[in-house]
Amino acid sequence: MRDLSGLHVLIVEDEPVVAMSLEDILEELGCIPVGPASRLSEGLALAAGAVDAAILDINLAGERSTAIAELLQARDVPFAFASGYGAPPDGFDVPMIEKPYRAADIERMLQVILAG
Amino acid sequence: MTETGPAHAPLPVGEDEFRLIADSAPVAVWVTRLDRQRSFVNRAYVEFLGVSYAEALAFDWRTIIHPEDAARLLAESIAGEASLGTFTLEGRYRRADGAWRWLSSTSQPRRNAAGEHIGFIGVAHDITEAKEAELALRDRELQLSAFINQTTAGFAQVNLDGYFTLVNDRFCEIAGWSREQLMQRTMQSITHPDDLDRNVKMFERAVREGTPYAHEKRYIREDGGIVWVNNSVAVIRRPDGQPFGVLAVTLDVTRRRDSEHNLRKSEESLRLATESAGMASWELDLGTMTGKWSPNRFDLLGLVRRDDLRGTVEDWLDRIVVEDRETARTAAYRCFEQGVPYTLEYRIRRGDTGEERWLQSHGSRIDYDDGRPSRFVGISFDITERKLAEERLRDSETRFRTIFEQANDYILTSDLQQRITSVNPAVQTALGYSEAEVLGHSFADFLDPDQFEQATAMLRRKLTSGGTTRHTLRVRTRDGRSLVWEVSSRLIEDAAGRPSGLHAICRDVTDAKRAETHLRLLIDELNHRVKNTLAIVQGIAQQSFKAGSDLKVAQRAFEGRLAALSEAHNLLTREHWGLVSMTQIIGDAIAPHASAGCFSLEGPDLAIMPKTAISLALAIHELATNAVKHGALSRPGGHVEIRWDRIRNNDNSRLSLVWQEIGGPGVVPPKSRGFGTRMIERGLAAELAGSVSIEFRPEGVVCIVDAPLPEGAE
């Protein structure tokens, strides 16, 4: 098991309550939340910075977070998608975590993608 | 609706009662379709051919026509069909037992309710006996005339006692005695005893009064044979006027007498035959206009049989219904006077029961070369059942045709090559093609290749396992739209049970399919929203039940937040997740906390996005909760002012919203920022893509929102 403390984890989530919960979960795991970004442009800007991992909501107020995923993939930053419903965008072989999720789901997912 | 289009293929007959009635008829009955294919034949028809029912349907009747009649019958048949009227054929056909039978067939065009020609219905009577009698008569006349023209008459002279005094060779030949023998004999001695009495009386009278006479009598020949002769007799006188003998011009009429005898026999058998076939006959001496009826002719007309069997033309005409009477009279008198034979169908009212029946009658005139008055011979039979059957058939066709024409469903038929043989008007309307543009075309012309393949597979399935197939097909309209049809189809079978085509009833399910797709999208969306809402609820729960918090307090906070979320959802649902009213969303959020005069709302009624509305509702809820607990609303007299406005600045507009608490206790800034504050300052700010700040001023909490107004918000 990898120690998650001190990892910078980007949160891309347009639902404020959900974003706040995820922030709290990450903090409890010892991570440092980056964001949350609720817009595509915001997410892209943060993804270009110092992040170790990312959790991307697929739908962002009508936009899709695919561009952020591509940027992260290009930078070799592990990430997972989070969504209430539906399939991950085509072309990404990454895990998807279904909303609503629990702290344990997030921890397991981070272990998987960081081990990946 | 269908003035000029080609006729529809007829619908299958399939009427059991028609079949029963037709089968019991003593005459052959058949029904043909437009393509000349027979769709029905009755038992008499099948029995005449001596083949199976299925073979009878397909039987090529041209192969059994008598060679002498073939060319004429074929020509008349083609002309008759082309005329689209009723036509009659008469000729010899070979029956199953090899006998040549004279048949008189009447074909009548069938029309559908729209008056379109859809084939023929035919009836054939066996008229062999009548025909043979007619031919026998003709033969006899030929013989007579040959006799008169080709033989020399015999001459014989006798004295007043009857002794032969002079005979010619021909007389000897006729009488069957040599001249020498005759010269020894009297006329009386060679006359048949049965004829003698009458002969002698005429002879004596002629001698006494000098009157010539003609008569027929028999001679007994030397060999014992009998010869019938027609003698024309004149008295011979001496120059002083005294009669001394008589001269007879003798014709041998034995053969004529025989043929007449035979004819009488044949007429008798004809009468019996026709009567047993349900046909009544009558004949009329056109010289005296008196005639005899067959006993069953009285029965046919519902009249009492008369002992002398006498019946008049008027007796007959009286029974005919008024509407048909003059036509019958005209035809009959034309036959009497001009010799034009007739065939008539007409209605009578029976004399006994008053019941209306249909009869068919044939009449013809027989003329003689020897100056005898012409005779009329007619036969009649009851065709009511046939007429009723025709009528029922017409009714049934009309019924089917009406269903076919009026149905909203699409009805079509095809052959086994999937070429369309009929479509109802609904199909034409749906596809945008006229009937002519569809008939004869393959299904492939109206289906995409994969769909045609599917239709073909369904046909194969029916051909192997029968039954009805049901499937949906995408159909192409003339203007390229695609329709989704639910197709139920089954095979059409001919009378022998062999598949002959396809019958399909289709329903347009395009809208249903579209609704189904729409519904699936809705369910997907609903599922998405439910999951999303659950995520929010989970977030709220997580924030409300932090480690170390008072459970009762946390629970109350959680319930309040859920209520706010629920209220926001109610509004969104009412607005169908479209834009919602800002005034409304704020009003709903404060409602649980409001007592009269606690809040004042002031601002334009802006429309905001659903997602924004939820965040705003939760934020207002947090502010109001805090105000009730710690702020202006925690004591009487305190109140909250909520003001917002749209600020236009060049191209874009911004939202400015201020929450201001007035008249509350002195404010102490909280040591740590809880869910509410975070929710407002970060969550709402992120949601609005603007800035939200909460100031804990000593005189009251103030929250200031500054955010761009997105497109569409008014």
mmCIF file of N, CA and C in Angstrom, chain A residues 13-25 27-28 35-36 38-39 42 57 59 61 83-86 98-103, chain B residues 523-525 527-528 531-532 534-540 542-543 546 611 614-615 618 674-676 678-679 682-684 686-689:
data_model
loop_
_atom_site.group_PDB
_atom_site.id
_atom_site.type_symbol
_atom_site.label_atom_id
_atom_site.label_comp_id
_atom_site.label_asym_id
_atom_site.label_seq_id
_atom_site.Cartn_x
_atom_site.Cartn_y
_atom_site.Cartn_z
ATOM 1 N N GLU A 13 -14.772 18.973 -10.424
ATOM 2 C CA GLU A 13 -16.136 18.608 -10.015
ATOM 3 C C GLU A 13 -16.968 19.881 -9.996
ATOM 4 N N ASP A 14 -18.095 19.869 -10.719
ATOM 5 C CA ASP A 14 -18.867 21.110 -10.817
ATOM 6 C C ASP A 14 -19.973 21.198 -9.773
ATOM 7 N N GLU A 15 -20.152 20.159 -9.000
ATOM 8 C CA GLU A 15 -21.207 20.216 -7.982
ATOM 9 C C GLU A 15 -20.549 20.613 -6.657
ATOM 10 N N PRO A 16 -20.823 21.820 -6.132
ATOM 11 C CA PRO A 16 -20.088 22.329 -4.970
ATOM 12 C C PRO A 16 -20.103 21.381 -3.771
ATOM 13 N N VAL A 17 -21.277 20.837 -3.444
ATOM 14 C CA VAL A 17 -21.360 19.986 -2.255
ATOM 15 C C VAL A 17 -20.497 18.751 -2.431
ATOM 16 N N VAL A 18 -20.555 18.174 -3.651
ATOM 17 C CA VAL A 18 -19.777 16.967 -3.921
ATOM 18 C C VAL A 18 -18.281 17.300 -3.888
ATOM 19 N N ALA A 19 -17.925 18.446 -4.458
ATOM 20 C CA ALA A 19 -16.516 18.857 -4.482
ATOM 21 C C ALA A 19 -15.993 19.023 -3.046
ATOM 22 N N MET A 20 -16.805 19.617 -2.218
ATOM 23 C CA MET A 20 -16.386 19.830 -0.839
ATOM 24 C C MET A 20 -16.194 18.518 -0.115
ATOM 25 N N SER A 21 -17.101 17.565 -0.362
ATOM 26 C CA SER A 21 -16.967 16.250 0.275
ATOM 27 C C SER A 21 -15.678 15.583 -0.151
ATOM 28 N N LEU A 22 -15.401 15.679 -1.460
ATOM 29 C CA LEU A 22 -14.196 15.032 -1.974
ATOM 30 C C LEU A 22 -12.945 15.673 -1.358
ATOM 31 N N GLU A 23 -12.994 16.991 -1.235
ATOM 32 C CA GLU A 23 -11.903 17.701 -0.559
ATOM 33 C C GLU A 23 -11.649 17.114 0.829
ATOM 34 N N ASP A 24 -12.745 16.954 1.575
ATOM 35 C CA ASP A 24 -12.629 16.440 2.941
ATOM 36 C C ASP A 24 -12.072 15.031 2.953
ATOM 37 N N ILE A 25 -12.577 14.213 2.001
ATOM 38 C CA ILE A 25 -12.109 12.816 1.942
ATOM 39 C C ILE A 25 -10.607 12.801 1.691
ATOM 40 N N GLU A 27 -8.417 15.120 2.220
ATOM 41 C CA GLU A 27 -7.675 15.638 3.367
ATOM 42 C C GLU A 27 -7.528 14.562 4.439
ATOM 43 N N GLU A 28 -8.599 13.803 4.647
ATOM 44 C CA GLU A 28 -8.528 12.729 5.637
ATOM 45 C C GLU A 28 -7.505 11.675 5.241
ATOM 46 N N GLY A 35 -7.694 22.478 -6.359
ATOM 47 C CA GLY A 35 -9.021 22.844 -6.875
ATOM 48 C C GLY A 35 -9.973 23.059 -5.715
ATOM 49 N N PRO A 36 -11.193 22.674 -5.778
ATOM 50 C CA PRO A 36 -11.784 22.012 -6.938
ATOM 51 C C PRO A 36 -12.042 22.958 -8.127
ATOM 52 N N SER A 38 -14.398 23.764 -11.223
ATOM 53 C CA SER A 38 -15.775 23.458 -11.625
ATOM 54 C C SER A 38 -16.016 23.781 -13.096
ATOM 55 N N ARG A 39 -14.983 24.356 -13.736
ATOM 56 C CA ARG A 39 -15.110 24.685 -15.164
ATOM 57 C C ARG A 39 -13.966 24.025 -15.918
ATOM 58 N N GLU A 42 -10.742 26.145 -15.999
ATOM 59 C CA GLU A 42 -10.123 26.109 -14.677
ATOM 60 C C GLU A 42 -9.358 24.799 -14.479
ATOM 61 N N ASP A 57 -14.661 14.684 -12.856
ATOM 62 C CA ASP A 57 -16.090 14.525 -13.166
ATOM 63 C C ASP A 57 -16.196 14.591 -14.696
ATOM 64 N N ASN A 59 -18.893 15.235 -16.695
ATOM 65 C CA ASN A 59 -19.663 16.381 -17.196
ATOM 66 C C ASN A 59 -19.433 17.603 -16.331
ATOM 67 N N ALA A 61 -20.810 21.222 -16.155
ATOM 68 C CA ALA A 61 -21.749 22.255 -16.577
ATOM 69 C C ALA A 61 -21.922 22.257 -18.087
ATOM 70 N N SER A 83 -18.391 9.682 -12.195
ATOM 71 C CA SER A 83 -19.635 10.081 -12.855
ATOM 72 C C SER A 83 -20.824 9.446 -12.177
ATOM 73 N N GLY A 84 -21.918 10.124 -12.287
ATOM 74 C CA GLY A 84 -23.152 9.581 -11.732
ATOM 75 C C GLY A 84 -23.685 8.474 -12.614
ATOM 76 N N TYR A 85 -23.398 8.587 -13.892
ATOM 77 C CA TYR A 85 -24.046 7.661 -14.815
ATOM 78 C C TYR A 85 -23.285 7.674 -16.132
ATOM 79 N N GLY A 86 -23.284 6.561 -16.825
ATOM 80 C CA GLY A 86 -22.715 6.531 -18.166
ATOM 81 C C GLY A 86 -21.310 5.988 -18.189
ATOM 82 N N GLU A 98 -18.076 5.473 -9.540
ATOM 83 C CA GLU A 98 -19.466 5.910 -9.665
ATOM 84 C C GLU A 98 -19.910 6.732 -8.470
ATOM 85 N N LYS A 99 -20.584 7.815 -8.742
ATOM 86 C CA LYS A 99 -21.181 8.614 -7.678
ATOM 87 C C LYS A 99 -22.478 7.952 -7.236
ATOM 88 N N PRO A 100 -22.915 8.026 -6.034
ATOM 89 C CA PRO A 100 -22.122 8.617 -4.930
ATOM 90 C C PRO A 100 -21.038 7.643 -4.442
ATOM 91 N N TYR A 101 -19.896 8.216 -4.061
ATOM 92 C CA TYR A 101 -18.788 7.345 -3.600
ATOM 93 C C TYR A 101 -18.479 7.609 -2.147
ATOM 94 N N ARG A 102 -17.752 6.665 -1.568
ATOM 95 C CA ARG A 102 -17.369 6.777 -0.162
ATOM 96 C C ARG A 102 -15.860 6.977 -0.092
ATOM 97 N N ALA A 103 -15.403 7.355 1.075
ATOM 98 C CA ALA A 103 -13.975 7.587 1.262
ATOM 99 C C ALA A 103 -13.160 6.364 0.854
ATOM 100 N N ILE B 523 -35.100 8.371 -19.362
ATOM 101 C CA ILE B 523 -34.746 7.496 -18.245
ATOM 102 C C ILE B 523 -33.250 7.630 -17.941
ATOM 103 N N ASP B 524 -32.444 7.694 -19.004
ATOM 104 C CA ASP B 524 -30.997 7.884 -18.812
ATOM 105 C C ASP B 524 -30.736 9.163 -18.043
ATOM 106 N N GLU B 525 -31.442 10.218 -18.474
ATOM 107 C CA GLU B 525 -31.239 11.521 -17.855
ATOM 108 C C GLU B 525 -31.692 11.478 -16.396
ATOM 109 N N ASN B 527 -31.858 8.902 -14.468
ATOM 110 C CA ASN B 527 -30.898 8.127 -13.710
ATOM 111 C C ASN B 527 -29.681 8.989 -13.355
ATOM 112 N N HIS B 528 -29.237 9.756 -14.335
ATOM 113 C CA HIS B 528 -28.102 10.652 -14.141
ATOM 114 C C HIS B 528 -28.390 11.638 -13.008
ATOM 115 N N LYS B 531 -28.580 9.956 -9.567
ATOM 116 C CA LYS B 531 -27.229 9.652 -9.070
ATOM 117 C C LYS B 531 -26.546 10.928 -8.587
ATOM 118 N N ASN B 532 -26.724 11.974 -9.361
ATOM 119 C CA ASN B 532 -26.114 13.252 -9.024
ATOM 120 C C ASN B 532 -26.671 13.795 -7.709
ATOM 121 N N LEU B 534 -28.071 12.032 -5.383
ATOM 122 C CA LEU B 534 -27.592 11.175 -4.279
ATOM 123 C C LEU B 534 -26.188 11.595 -3.869
ATOM 124 N N ALA B 535 -25.360 11.950 -4.866
ATOM 125 C CA ALA B 535 -23.999 12.397 -4.552
ATOM 126 C C ALA B 535 -24.045 13.668 -3.711
ATOM 127 N N ILE B 536 -24.989 14.561 -4.067
ATOM 128 C CA ILE B 536 -25.131 15.801 -3.286
ATOM 129 C C ILE B 536 -25.598 15.472 -1.873
ATOM 130 N N VAL B 537 -26.593 14.576 -1.774
ATOM 131 C CA VAL B 537 -27.114 14.199 -0.457
ATOM 132 C C VAL B 537 -25.987 13.594 0.381
ATOM 133 N N GLN B 538 -25.199 12.767 -0.286
ATOM 134 C CA GLN B 538 -24.089 12.146 0.442
ATOM 135 C C GLN B 538 -23.103 13.214 0.942
ATOM 136 N N GLY B 539 -22.848 14.197 0.041
ATOM 137 C CA GLY B 539 -21.949 15.305 0.423
ATOM 138 C C GLY B 539 -22.509 16.072 1.622
ATOM 139 N N ILE B 540 -23.792 16.346 1.566
ATOM 140 C CA ILE B 540 -24.419 17.079 2.671
ATOM 141 C C ILE B 540 -24.321 16.268 3.960
ATOM 142 N N GLN B 542 -22.131 14.022 4.710
ATOM 143 C CA GLN B 542 -20.736 13.986 5.145
ATOM 144 C C GLN B 542 -20.352 15.272 5.871
ATOM 145 N N GLN B 543 -20.868 16.391 5.312
ATOM 146 C CA GLN B 543 -20.548 17.688 5.903
ATOM 147 C C GLN B 543 -21.302 17.908 7.212
ATOM 148 N N LYS B 546 -19.978 15.616 10.869
ATOM 149 C CA LYS B 546 -18.513 15.592 11.040
ATOM 150 C C LYS B 546 -18.186 14.913 12.358
ATOM 151 N N LYS B 611 -28.912 24.138 -12.317
ATOM 152 C CA LYS B 611 -27.830 23.716 -11.412
ATOM 153 C C LYS B 611 -27.458 24.870 -10.478
ATOM 154 N N ILE B 614 -29.862 25.226 -7.573
ATOM 155 C CA ILE B 614 -29.666 24.333 -6.425
ATOM 156 C C ILE B 614 -28.605 24.896 -5.486
ATOM 157 N N SER B 615 -27.492 25.353 -6.067
ATOM 158 C CA SER B 615 -26.415 25.908 -5.238
ATOM 159 C C SER B 615 -26.887 27.161 -4.511
ATOM 160 N N LEU B 618 -29.221 26.180 -1.648
ATOM 161 C CA LEU B 618 -28.477 25.649 -0.490
ATOM 162 C C LEU B 618 -27.751 26.777 0.233
ATOM 163 N N GLY B 674 -17.538 26.676 8.951
ATOM 164 C CA GLY B 674 -18.254 25.398 8.788
ATOM 165 C C GLY B 674 -18.735 25.190 7.368
ATOM 166 N N PHE B 675 -19.577 24.172 7.259
ATOM 167 C CA PHE B 675 -20.103 23.791 5.938
ATOM 168 C C PHE B 675 -20.793 24.964 5.252
ATOM 169 N N GLY B 676 -21.638 25.632 6.048
ATOM 170 C CA GLY B 676 -22.420 26.725 5.479
ATOM 171 C C GLY B 676 -21.530 27.758 4.819
ATOM 172 N N ARG B 678 -18.433 27.534 3.900
ATOM 173 C CA ARG B 678 -17.694 26.985 2.756
ATOM 174 C C ARG B 678 -18.606 26.878 1.547
ATOM 175 N N MET B 679 -19.791 26.370 1.868
ATOM 176 C CA MET B 679 -20.777 26.177 0.801
ATOM 177 C C MET B 679 -21.009 27.485 0.057
ATOM 178 N N ARG B 682 -17.217 29.188 -1.281
ATOM 179 C CA ARG B 682 -16.510 28.450 -2.324
ATOM 180 C C ARG B 682 -17.445 27.801 -3.298
ATOM 181 N N GLY B 683 -18.425 27.091 -2.727
ATOM 182 C CA GLY B 683 -19.341 26.364 -3.604
ATOM 183 C C GLY B 683 -20.111 27.285 -4.523
ATOM 184 N N LEU B 684 -20.741 28.268 -3.937
ATOM 185 C CA LEU B 684 -21.563 29.156 -4.753
ATOM 186 C C LEU B 684 -20.693 29.967 -5.701
ATOM 187 N N ALA B 686 -17.859 29.057 -6.973
ATOM 188 C CA ALA B 686 -17.457 28.187 -8.078
ATOM 189 C C ALA B 686 -18.622 28.002 -9.044
ATOM 190 N N GLU B 687 -19.779 27.791 -8.466
ATOM 191 C CA GLU B 687 -20.951 27.577 -9.302
ATOM 192 C C GLU B 687 -21.216 28.796 -10.179
ATOM 193 N N LEU B 688 -21.105 29.962 -9.580
ATOM 194 C CA LEU B 688 -21.424 31.181 -10.324
ATOM 195 C C LEU B 688 -20.237 31.688 -11.127
ATOM 196 N N ALA B 689 -19.086 31.069 -10.913
ATOM 197 C CA ALA B 689 -17.840 31.531 -11.535
ATOM 198 C C ALA B 689 -17.602 33.019 -11.186
#
